[in-house]
mmCIF file of C-alpha atoms and ligand atoms in Angstrom:
data_model
loop_
_atom_site.group_PDB
_atom_site.id
_atom_site.type_symbol
_atom_site.label_atom_id
_atom_site.label_comp_id
_atom_site.label_asym_id
_atom_site.label_seq_id
_atom_site.Cartn_x
_atom_site.Cartn_y
_atom_site.Cartn_z
ATOM 1 C CA MET W 1 21.611 -4.230 15.573
ATOM 2 C CA SER W 2 19.189 -3.269 17.627
ATOM 3 C CA GLU W 3 20.006 -2.652 21.182
ATOM 4 C CA TYR W 4 17.528 -5.277 22.904
ATOM 5 C CA THR W 5 18.573 -8.637 23.938
ATOM 6 C CA ILE W 6 15.879 -11.407 24.055
ATOM 7 C CA THR W 7 15.485 -14.100 27.215
ATOM 8 C CA TYR W 8 15.240 -17.853 25.786
ATOM 9 C CA ILE W 9 13.461 -19.923 27.928
ATOM 10 C CA LYS W 10 12.885 -23.321 25.713
ATOM 11 C CA ASN W 11 9.425 -25.275 26.055
ATOM 12 C CA GLU W 12 10.797 -28.737 27.302
ATOM 13 C CA ASN W 13 7.500 -30.174 26.523
ATOM 14 C CA PRO W 14 7.016 -29.617 22.822
ATOM 15 C CA LYS W 15 3.473 -30.716 21.092
ATOM 16 C CA GLU W 16 3.141 -32.866 18.735
ATOM 17 C CA LYS W 17 2.830 -31.177 15.198
ATOM 18 C CA PRO W 18 -0.203 -31.636 13.083
ATOM 19 C CA GLN W 19 -0.041 -33.650 9.801
ATOM 20 C CA SER W 20 -0.294 -31.037 6.859
ATOM 21 C CA ASP W 21 -3.471 -32.252 5.807
ATOM 22 C CA GLN W 22 -5.243 -31.086 8.808
ATOM 23 C CA LEU W 23 -3.696 -27.560 9.355
ATOM 24 C CA SER W 24 -6.610 -25.228 7.717
ATOM 25 C CA PHE W 25 -6.615 -21.859 9.711
ATOM 26 C CA GLY W 26 -5.348 -20.625 13.226
ATOM 27 C CA LYS W 27 -6.084 -23.756 14.986
ATOM 28 C CA TYR W 28 -2.332 -24.684 16.199
ATOM 29 C CA PHE W 29 0.193 -23.165 17.862
ATOM 30 C CA THR W 30 4.116 -23.406 18.077
ATOM 31 C CA ASP W 31 6.199 -24.515 21.253
ATOM 32 C CA HIS W 32 7.233 -20.970 21.497
ATOM 33 C CA MET W 33 5.598 -17.596 21.810
ATOM 34 C CA PHE W 34 7.433 -13.738 22.086
ATOM 35 C CA ILE W 35 6.599 -10.941 24.525
ATOM 36 C CA GLN W 36 7.832 -7.815 25.886
ATOM 37 C CA ASP W 37 6.264 -5.103 28.336
ATOM 38 C CA TYR W 38 5.749 -1.768 28.346
ATOM 39 C CA ASN W 39 5.210 0.654 30.933
ATOM 40 C CA PRO W 40 6.046 4.909 30.880
ATOM 41 C CA GLU W 41 9.326 4.386 33.092
ATOM 42 C CA ARG W 42 11.324 1.667 31.305
ATOM 43 C CA GLY W 43 9.376 1.828 27.462
ATOM 44 C CA TRP W 44 9.295 -1.549 26.400
ATOM 45 C CA HIS W 45 11.812 -3.857 28.110
ATOM 46 C CA ASN W 46 11.623 -7.259 29.029
ATOM 47 C CA GLN W 47 12.380 -9.201 25.735
ATOM 48 C CA ARG W 48 11.773 -13.078 25.879
ATOM 49 C CA ILE W 49 10.844 -16.240 24.084
ATOM 50 C CA VAL W 50 8.788 -18.363 26.350
ATOM 51 C CA PRO W 51 6.786 -21.957 26.397
ATOM 52 C CA TYR W 52 3.185 -21.262 24.396
ATOM 53 C CA GLN W 53 1.667 -20.400 27.383
ATOM 54 C CA PRO W 54 -1.980 -18.969 28.457
ATOM 55 C CA LEU W 55 -2.061 -14.770 29.611
ATOM 56 C CA THR W 56 -2.298 -13.870 33.164
ATOM 57 C CA LEU W 57 -4.290 -10.424 32.901
ATOM 58 C CA ASP W 58 -6.195 -8.836 35.605
ATOM 59 C CA PRO W 59 -10.060 -8.555 34.060
ATOM 60 C CA ALA W 60 -10.171 -5.115 34.581
ATOM 61 C CA ALA W 61 -7.301 -4.556 31.963
ATOM 62 C CA ILE W 62 -8.160 -2.254 29.537
ATOM 63 C CA VAL W 63 -8.324 -4.519 26.611
ATOM 64 C CA PHE W 64 -10.958 -6.499 27.429
ATOM 65 C CA HIS W 65 -13.606 -3.429 27.758
ATOM 66 C CA TYR W 66 -12.538 -0.987 25.291
ATOM 67 C CA GLY W 67 -10.791 -2.987 22.992
ATOM 68 C CA GLN W 68 -7.088 -0.747 22.501
ATOM 69 C CA THR W 69 -5.514 -3.141 20.915
ATOM 70 C CA VAL W 70 -3.882 -3.923 17.231
ATOM 71 C CA PHE W 71 -2.576 -6.920 15.463
ATOM 72 C CA GLU W 72 -0.411 -8.008 12.017
ATOM 73 C CA GLY W 73 -0.477 -11.444 9.703
ATOM 74 C CA LEU W 74 1.996 -12.178 7.743
ATOM 75 C CA LYS W 75 3.382 -15.317 7.203
ATOM 76 C CA ALA W 76 6.940 -17.426 6.574
ATOM 77 C CA TYR W 77 7.360 -19.772 3.646
ATOM 78 C CA ARG W 78 9.590 -22.712 3.228
ATOM 79 C CA THR W 79 10.937 -22.497 0.135
ATOM 80 C CA LYS W 80 12.105 -25.489 -1.850
ATOM 81 C CA ARG W 81 15.854 -25.397 -1.016
ATOM 82 C CA ASN W 82 14.602 -25.309 2.412
ATOM 83 C CA ASN W 83 15.247 -22.072 3.242
ATOM 84 C CA ILE W 84 12.575 -20.146 4.875
ATOM 85 C CA GLN W 85 11.717 -16.744 4.064
ATOM 86 C CA LEU W 86 9.467 -13.945 5.376
ATOM 87 C CA PHE W 87 7.259 -11.709 2.806
ATOM 88 C CA ARG W 88 7.390 -7.783 3.289
ATOM 89 C CA PRO W 89 7.340 -7.901 6.535
ATOM 90 C CA ASP W 90 9.137 -4.329 6.936
ATOM 91 C CA LYS W 91 5.678 -3.306 6.082
ATOM 92 C CA ASN W 92 3.644 -4.998 8.249
ATOM 93 C CA MET W 93 5.656 -3.274 11.044
ATOM 94 C CA GLU W 94 5.433 -0.490 9.531
ATOM 95 C CA ARG W 95 1.488 -0.246 9.605
ATOM 96 C CA LEU W 96 1.432 -1.941 12.814
ATOM 97 C CA ASN W 97 2.901 1.719 14.173
ATOM 98 C CA ARG W 98 0.456 3.149 12.253
ATOM 99 C CA SER W 99 -2.465 1.288 14.307
ATOM 100 C CA ASN W 100 -0.295 1.511 17.378
ATOM 101 C CA ASP W 101 -0.515 5.684 16.430
ATOM 102 C CA ARG W 102 -4.226 5.132 16.055
ATOM 103 C CA LEU W 103 -5.274 3.570 18.939
ATOM 104 C CA CYS W 104 -2.928 5.679 21.343
ATOM 105 C CA ILE W 105 -0.686 2.705 21.674
ATOM 106 C CA PRO W 106 3.500 3.455 22.650
ATOM 107 C CA GLN W 107 5.288 2.908 19.260
ATOM 108 C CA ILE W 108 7.569 -0.020 18.546
ATOM 109 C CA ASP W 109 11.022 -0.142 17.494
ATOM 110 C CA GLU W 110 10.459 -2.037 13.865
ATOM 111 C CA GLU W 111 13.615 -3.039 13.471
ATOM 112 C CA PHE W 112 14.071 -4.893 16.469
ATOM 113 C CA ALA W 113 10.940 -6.700 16.014
ATOM 114 C CA ILE W 114 11.098 -7.990 12.729
ATOM 115 C CA ASP W 115 14.371 -9.099 14.193
ATOM 116 C CA ALA W 116 12.211 -10.694 17.221
ATOM 117 C CA ILE W 117 9.804 -12.278 14.819
ATOM 118 C CA LYS W 118 12.891 -13.999 12.811
ATOM 119 C CA HIS W 119 14.655 -15.255 16.282
ATOM 120 C CA LEU W 120 10.844 -17.201 17.040
ATOM 121 C CA VAL W 121 10.445 -18.309 13.420
ATOM 122 C CA HIS W 122 14.202 -19.868 14.189
ATOM 123 C CA ILE W 123 13.550 -21.285 16.957
ATOM 124 C CA ASP W 124 9.866 -23.121 15.813
ATOM 125 C CA GLN W 125 11.454 -23.622 12.448
ATOM 126 C CA ASP W 126 10.551 -27.565 12.353
ATOM 127 C CA TRP W 127 6.678 -26.423 12.718
ATOM 128 C CA VAL W 128 7.281 -24.553 9.422
ATOM 129 C CA PRO W 129 4.750 -26.819 7.294
ATOM 130 C CA ASN W 130 6.899 -27.542 3.515
ATOM 131 C CA ALA W 131 3.210 -29.356 1.629
ATOM 132 C CA PRO W 132 2.929 -27.655 -1.266
ATOM 133 C CA GLY W 133 0.731 -23.768 -0.543
ATOM 134 C CA THR W 134 1.678 -24.243 3.170
ATOM 135 C CA SER W 135 3.049 -21.415 5.658
ATOM 136 C CA LEU W 136 3.767 -20.843 8.768
ATOM 137 C CA TYR W 137 1.260 -17.973 9.755
ATOM 138 C CA ILE W 138 2.819 -15.239 12.168
ATOM 139 C CA ARG W 139 0.322 -13.007 14.497
ATOM 140 C CA PRO W 140 1.860 -10.204 16.430
ATOM 141 C CA PHE W 141 -0.157 -7.943 18.166
ATOM 142 C CA VAL W 142 -0.034 -5.235 21.151
ATOM 143 C CA ILE W 143 -2.871 -5.338 24.225
ATOM 144 C CA SER W 144 -3.354 -2.851 26.900
ATOM 145 C CA THR W 145 -2.654 -4.173 30.070
ATOM 146 C CA GLU W 146 -3.787 -1.334 32.565
ATOM 147 C CA PRO W 147 -6.571 -2.679 35.306
ATOM 148 C CA TYR W 148 -8.570 0.553 34.855
ATOM 149 C CA LEU W 149 -12.378 1.262 33.731
ATOM 150 C CA GLY W 150 -11.871 4.515 33.165
ATOM 151 C CA VAL W 151 -11.793 5.685 29.303
ATOM 152 C CA SER W 152 -8.122 6.429 28.637
ATOM 153 C CA PRO W 153 -5.201 4.914 27.088
ATOM 154 C CA SER W 154 -3.635 2.190 29.153
ATOM 155 C CA ALA W 155 -0.209 3.253 30.899
ATOM 156 C CA THR W 156 0.950 -0.353 29.997
ATOM 157 C CA TYR W 157 0.594 -3.268 27.511
ATOM 158 C CA GLN W 158 2.541 -6.389 25.704
ATOM 159 C CA PHE W 159 3.671 -6.258 22.403
ATOM 160 C CA ILE W 160 3.248 -10.650 21.658
ATOM 161 C CA VAL W 161 3.703 -13.074 18.515
ATOM 162 C CA ILE W 162 2.665 -16.252 18.274
ATOM 163 C CA LEU W 163 3.271 -18.534 15.584
ATOM 164 C CA SER W 164 0.547 -21.059 14.122
ATOM 165 C CA PRO W 165 1.171 -23.073 10.964
ATOM 166 C CA VAL W 166 -1.822 -23.452 8.167
ATOM 167 C CA GLY W 167 -2.630 -24.983 5.244
ATOM 168 C CA ALA W 168 -3.141 -23.959 2.027
ATOM 169 C CA TYR W 169 -6.053 -21.593 1.331
ATOM 170 C CA TYR W 170 -6.912 -23.444 -1.873
ATOM 171 C CA GLU W 171 -6.997 -26.723 -1.524
ATOM 172 C CA ALA W 172 -8.361 -27.478 -5.263
ATOM 173 C CA GLY W 173 -6.241 -24.606 -6.932
ATOM 174 C CA ILE W 174 -7.094 -20.999 -6.864
ATOM 175 C CA ASN W 175 -11.118 -21.103 -7.321
ATOM 176 C CA PRO W 176 -13.481 -17.949 -7.626
ATOM 177 C CA VAL W 177 -16.421 -17.085 -4.665
ATOM 178 C CA LYS W 178 -19.698 -15.727 -4.372
ATOM 179 C CA ILE W 179 -20.077 -12.220 -2.705
ATOM 180 C CA ALA W 180 -22.983 -10.287 -1.337
ATOM 181 C CA VAL W 181 -22.581 -6.814 -1.987
ATOM 182 C CA GLU W 182 -23.363 -5.484 2.130
ATOM 183 C CA ASN W 183 -25.833 -2.514 2.239
ATOM 184 C CA GLN W 184 -27.184 -3.106 5.807
ATOM 185 C CA PHE W 185 -24.286 -2.771 7.617
ATOM 186 C CA VAL W 186 -20.864 -0.901 7.806
ATOM 187 C CA ARG W 187 -17.463 -2.145 8.421
ATOM 188 C CA ALA W 188 -15.804 1.559 8.881
ATOM 189 C CA VAL W 189 -16.112 5.078 8.648
ATOM 190 C CA LYS W 190 -13.546 7.968 7.116
ATOM 191 C CA GLY W 191 -12.473 8.854 10.500
ATOM 192 C CA GLY W 192 -13.063 5.903 12.207
ATOM 193 C CA THR W 193 -10.485 2.938 12.906
ATOM 194 C CA GLY W 194 -10.878 1.400 9.313
ATOM 195 C CA GLU W 195 -7.361 1.893 8.571
ATOM 196 C CA ALA W 196 -5.604 0.262 11.631
ATOM 197 C CA LYS W 197 -5.878 -3.705 12.045
ATOM 198 C CA THR W 198 -7.916 -3.347 15.266
ATOM 199 C CA ALA W 199 -10.043 -6.064 17.037
ATOM 200 C CA GLY W 200 -13.037 -3.510 16.707
ATOM 201 C CA ASN W 201 -13.323 -3.445 13.395
ATOM 202 C CA TYR W 202 -13.379 -7.152 12.916
ATOM 203 C CA ALA W 203 -15.975 -7.308 15.962
ATOM 204 C CA SER W 204 -18.366 -5.054 13.851
ATOM 205 C CA SER W 205 -18.089 -6.950 10.518
ATOM 206 C CA LEU W 206 -18.993 -10.590 12.074
ATOM 207 C CA LYS W 207 -22.777 -9.888 11.739
ATOM 208 C CA ALA W 208 -23.367 -9.376 8.064
ATOM 209 C CA GLN W 209 -20.452 -12.231 7.438
ATOM 210 C CA GLU W 210 -22.874 -14.117 9.829
ATOM 211 C CA ILE W 211 -25.932 -13.448 7.823
ATOM 212 C CA VAL W 212 -24.348 -13.350 4.347
ATOM 213 C CA SER W 213 -22.734 -17.384 4.982
ATOM 214 C CA LYS W 214 -26.275 -18.594 6.038
ATOM 215 C CA GLU W 215 -27.208 -17.454 2.056
ATOM 216 C CA GLY W 216 -23.961 -19.030 0.821
ATOM 217 C CA TYR W 217 -22.117 -16.401 0.125
ATOM 218 C CA ALA W 218 -18.305 -16.448 0.885
ATOM 219 C CA GLN W 219 -18.385 -12.929 2.551
ATOM 220 C CA VAL W 220 -19.099 -9.490 1.783
ATOM 221 C CA LEU W 221 -18.242 -6.669 0.108
ATOM 222 C CA TRP W 222 -18.285 -3.526 1.911
ATOM 223 C CA LEU W 223 -19.297 -0.299 0.609
ATOM 224 C CA ASP W 224 -18.536 3.047 2.473
ATOM 225 C CA GLY W 225 -19.932 3.805 5.715
ATOM 226 C CA VAL W 226 -21.620 7.250 4.943
ATOM 227 C CA GLU W 227 -23.135 6.939 1.690
ATOM 228 C CA LYS W 228 -23.055 3.140 0.798
ATOM 229 C CA LYS W 229 -22.488 4.226 -2.455
ATOM 230 C CA TYR W 230 -18.319 3.521 -3.137
ATOM 231 C CA ILE W 231 -16.799 -0.183 -2.879
ATOM 232 C CA GLU W 232 -13.982 -0.527 -0.371
ATOM 233 C CA GLU W 233 -13.417 -4.238 0.488
ATOM 234 C CA VAL W 234 -14.573 -7.607 0.161
ATOM 235 C CA GLY W 235 -14.314 -9.349 3.411
ATOM 236 C CA SER W 236 -10.867 -8.434 5.068
ATOM 237 C CA MET W 237 -9.144 -7.920 1.624
ATOM 238 C CA ASN W 238 -8.849 -5.514 -0.326
ATOM 239 C CA VAL W 239 -10.196 -5.277 -4.253
ATOM 240 C CA PHE W 240 -9.417 -4.924 -7.648
ATOM 241 C CA PHE W 241 -11.631 -4.660 -10.849
ATOM 242 C CA LYS W 242 -10.421 -4.992 -14.645
ATOM 243 C CA ILE W 243 -12.659 -2.940 -16.567
ATOM 244 C CA ASN W 244 -12.458 -2.773 -20.041
ATOM 245 C CA GLY W 245 -8.874 -3.608 -19.704
ATOM 246 C CA GLU W 246 -7.793 -1.210 -17.208
ATOM 247 C CA ILE W 247 -7.336 -2.232 -13.254
ATOM 248 C CA VAL W 248 -9.097 -0.064 -10.646
ATOM 249 C CA THR W 249 -8.835 -0.202 -6.999
ATOM 250 C CA PRO W 250 -10.662 2.163 -4.614
ATOM 251 C CA GLU W 251 -8.271 4.783 -3.358
ATOM 252 C CA LEU W 252 -7.752 4.877 0.132
ATOM 253 C CA ASN W 253 -9.634 6.853 1.555
ATOM 254 C CA GLY W 254 -9.402 7.009 5.124
ATOM 255 C CA SER W 255 -10.915 3.960 6.327
ATOM 256 C CA ILE W 256 -9.847 1.427 4.182
ATOM 257 C CA LEU W 257 -7.271 -1.032 5.284
ATOM 258 C CA GLU W 258 -4.093 -0.956 3.478
ATOM 259 C CA GLY W 259 -2.850 -4.274 2.361
ATOM 260 C CA VAL W 260 0.829 -5.374 1.873
ATOM 261 C CA THR W 261 -0.930 -7.268 -0.790
ATOM 262 C CA ARG W 262 -2.519 -4.977 -2.045
ATOM 263 C CA ASN W 263 0.787 -2.799 -2.687
ATOM 264 C CA SER W 264 2.432 -5.729 -3.975
ATOM 265 C CA VAL W 265 -0.300 -6.212 -6.786
ATOM 266 C CA ILE W 266 -0.311 -2.792 -7.712
ATOM 267 C CA GLN W 267 3.718 -2.640 -7.604
ATOM 268 C CA MET W 268 3.586 -5.997 -10.142
ATOM 269 C CA LEU W 269 0.623 -4.878 -12.495
ATOM 270 C CA ASN W 270 3.207 -1.364 -12.877
ATOM 271 C CA HIS W 271 5.741 -3.751 -13.958
ATOM 272 C CA TRP W 272 3.675 -5.559 -15.864
ATOM 273 C CA GLY W 273 2.921 -2.156 -17.758
ATOM 274 C CA LEU W 274 -0.809 -2.659 -16.325
ATOM 275 C CA PRO W 275 -1.144 0.542 -14.560
ATOM 276 C CA VAL W 276 -3.810 0.518 -11.566
ATOM 277 C CA LYS W 277 -5.617 3.174 -11.208
ATOM 278 C CA GLU W 278 -6.731 3.781 -7.839
ATOM 279 C CA SER W 279 -9.963 5.737 -7.828
ATOM 280 C CA LYS W 280 -13.888 6.151 -6.185
ATOM 281 C CA ILE W 281 -15.547 3.163 -7.748
ATOM 282 C CA THR W 282 -19.256 3.406 -6.852
ATOM 283 C CA MET W 283 -21.902 0.363 -6.730
ATOM 284 C CA GLU W 284 -23.657 1.782 -9.460
ATOM 285 C CA GLU W 285 -20.921 2.434 -11.525
ATOM 286 C CA LEU W 286 -19.552 -1.070 -11.511
ATOM 287 C CA TYR W 287 -23.049 -2.304 -12.177
ATOM 288 C CA GLN W 288 -23.324 -0.136 -15.256
ATOM 289 C CA HIS W 289 -19.844 -1.705 -16.390
ATOM 290 C CA TYR W 290 -20.702 -5.303 -16.163
ATOM 291 C CA GLN W 291 -24.590 -4.482 -18.022
ATOM 292 C CA ASN W 292 -21.950 -3.637 -20.842
ATOM 293 C CA GLY W 293 -20.172 -6.541 -20.896
ATOM 294 C CA GLU W 294 -17.073 -4.714 -19.534
ATOM 295 C CA LEU W 295 -16.613 -5.685 -16.077
ATOM 296 C CA GLU W 296 -13.665 -8.332 -16.945
ATOM 297 C CA GLU W 297 -12.569 -9.561 -14.117
ATOM 298 C CA ALA W 298 -13.090 -9.292 -10.119
ATOM 299 C CA PHE W 299 -10.287 -10.283 -6.952
ATOM 300 C CA GLY W 300 -9.748 -9.710 -3.570
ATOM 301 C CA SER W 301 -6.209 -9.487 -2.392
ATOM 302 C CA GLY W 302 -4.890 -10.166 1.126
ATOM 303 C CA THR W 303 -2.178 -12.234 2.892
ATOM 304 C CA ALA W 304 -4.240 -15.449 3.300
ATOM 305 C CA ALA W 305 -5.482 -16.099 0.163
ATOM 306 C CA VAL W 306 -2.830 -13.330 -2.247
ATOM 307 C CA ILE W 307 -5.398 -13.392 -4.698
ATOM 308 C CA SER W 308 -9.096 -14.589 -4.372
ATOM 309 C CA PRO W 309 -11.025 -14.395 -7.857
ATOM 310 C CA ILE W 310 -15.159 -13.046 -7.286
ATOM 311 C CA GLY W 311 -17.097 -15.646 -9.826
ATOM 312 C CA GLU W 312 -19.884 -13.831 -8.804
ATOM 313 C CA LEU W 313 -21.345 -10.617 -7.035
ATOM 314 C CA ALA W 314 -25.012 -10.238 -5.309
ATOM 315 C CA TRP W 315 -26.420 -6.838 -5.347
ATOM 316 C CA GLU W 316 -30.004 -5.408 -4.578
ATOM 317 C CA GLY W 317 -31.243 -8.188 -5.832
ATOM 318 C CA LYS W 318 -29.440 -8.711 -9.384
ATOM 319 C CA LYS W 319 -26.625 -11.364 -9.831
ATOM 320 C CA MET W 320 -23.501 -10.261 -11.687
ATOM 321 C CA VAL W 321 -21.714 -13.509 -13.046
ATOM 322 C CA ILE W 322 -17.793 -12.208 -13.255
ATOM 323 C CA ASN W 323 -15.841 -14.622 -16.077
ATOM 324 C CA ASP W 324 -18.570 -17.261 -16.259
ATOM 325 C CA SER W 325 -17.195 -17.622 -13.202
ATOM 326 C CA LYS W 326 -13.677 -19.081 -13.956
ATOM 327 C CA THR W 327 -10.418 -17.158 -12.628
ATOM 328 C CA GLY W 328 -9.220 -14.070 -15.028
ATOM 329 C CA PRO W 329 -5.876 -14.502 -16.702
ATOM 330 C CA ILE W 330 -5.166 -10.966 -14.689
ATOM 331 C CA ALA W 331 -5.650 -12.875 -11.244
ATOM 332 C CA LYS W 332 -3.963 -15.738 -12.074
ATOM 333 C CA ARG W 333 -0.883 -14.676 -13.460
ATOM 334 C CA LEU W 334 -0.899 -12.491 -10.213
ATOM 335 C CA TYR W 335 -1.552 -15.270 -7.687
ATOM 336 C CA GLU W 336 1.580 -17.365 -9.723
ATOM 337 C CA THR W 337 3.787 -14.698 -9.659
ATOM 338 C CA LEU W 338 3.441 -13.468 -6.199
ATOM 339 C CA THR W 339 3.169 -17.008 -4.498
ATOM 340 C CA GLY W 340 6.128 -17.950 -6.756
ATOM 341 C CA ILE W 341 8.427 -15.219 -4.964
ATOM 342 C CA GLN W 342 6.663 -16.318 -1.539
ATOM 343 C CA TYR W 343 7.989 -20.046 -1.897
ATOM 344 C CA GLY W 344 10.976 -18.662 -3.653
ATOM 345 C CA THR W 345 10.703 -20.532 -7.053
ATOM 346 C CA GLU W 346 10.436 -16.834 -8.630
ATOM 347 C CA ASP W 347 12.760 -13.991 -9.051
ATOM 348 C CA ASP W 348 12.463 -12.147 -5.989
ATOM 349 C CA LEU W 349 12.285 -8.619 -8.431
ATOM 350 C CA PHE W 350 11.747 -6.170 -5.496
ATOM 351 C CA ASN W 351 13.640 -7.904 -2.539
ATOM 352 C CA TRP W 352 10.494 -8.511 -1.298
ATOM 353 C CA THR W 353 11.485 -11.998 0.800
ATOM 354 C CA THR W 354 13.919 -11.582 3.557
ATOM 355 C CA LYS W 355 15.890 -15.040 4.876
ATOM 356 C CA VAL W 356 14.970 -16.434 8.818
ATOM 357 C CA SER W 357 18.568 -16.610 9.364
ATOM 358 C CA TYR W 358 19.925 -16.218 13.409
ATOM 359 C CA LYS W 359 23.211 -17.274 15.010
HETATM 360 C C1 LIG F 401 -5.281 -7.544 6.658
HETATM 361 C C2 LIG F 401 -6.424 -6.935 6.229
HETATM 362 C C3 LIG F 401 -6.243 -6.579 4.635
HETATM 363 C C4 LIG F 401 -5.190 -7.482 3.889
HETATM 364 O O1 LIG F 401 -3.947 -6.972 4.240
HETATM 365 P P1 LIG F 401 -2.624 -7.478 3.828
HETATM 366 O O2 LIG F 401 -1.564 -7.233 4.419
HETATM 367 O O3 LIG F 401 -2.667 -7.846 1.968
HETATM 368 O O4 LIG F 401 -2.497 -9.325 4.511
HETATM 369 C C5 LIG F 401 -7.105 -6.031 4.442
HETATM 370 N N1 LIG F 401 -8.090 -5.541 4.673
HETATM 371 C C6 LIG F 401 -8.362 -5.836 5.840
HETATM 372 C C7 LIG F 401 -10.025 -5.023 6.590
HETATM 373 C C8 LIG F 401 -7.693 -6.906 6.852
HETATM 374 O O5 LIG F 401 -7.810 -6.328 7.873
#
């Protein structure tokens, strides 16, 4: 049990809930939110669940000017038995604290944060949709609130959790996408903030995404920020390749964001006797393997899509069609197994799920 108590102010004007076929991603928000405040004297305090509402912040708040902020993303799933469960929230809270450390934000109590998330999801449980593939997206985040234009860490913060019912990522079944290898812009560099889930990384990724989406690609494949040789991530997902029977993913190098899904994919593949090689991999090498007919599968991994197969890669005027632009067997098996665990239809071999129950 944690030492904090959570005050609850009920929303007396609940919203109408959207139809499950209209959800898409991040468009609707539930009736309540969790907030706690930080100051140096009291640490994290005033834990509360209150009606979902706008924030009032000083226009000089550091978050608006220097982006001292971090976030997380995880989901609550409604099972066939009508339980609601979370998938590895401990990993998300661990990562939130690693991001906090990088951004000079004080650490949060991870166990308490999981309790607070469960409490909030329990209160808004009717917002967890039940159509196949739908879920309740959970967005914990920390903002720096001190009004000060000097460049230094804020003295004060708010940790907030909001919830958003989201639609099925694949409405017509898991489906490969076209990806453009990004040669001009970079997402992150070693020594920068790529390892942290922080706003600046996403702001800097928008331009590349805007350009390639006009050319008909779903996402970019990011190369390393120094030599633009080594493969790092795909959009905001980690990336895996099956080359000549072996599964490879870029090794964590200081600029790659370590996904909870990436970690789960590696554990699951190990369990299946398919060890994953974590190593540096260049675009040049990948292209060679492709030309030799050895590139068997490529897919991204992340909370939103779970597994996103790559059907086509465009690189320096060359087009690489992978597995006939069809979902490969490994991607399919991973997708079915991981989503099966999340929705409670597959054995939870590694104890990855935790029920939302709160008295
Ligand atoms: C969130 C994120 C991922 C995936 O992480 P998951 O924990 O698997 O959702 C990968 N790359 C980037 C850049 C991300 O922001």
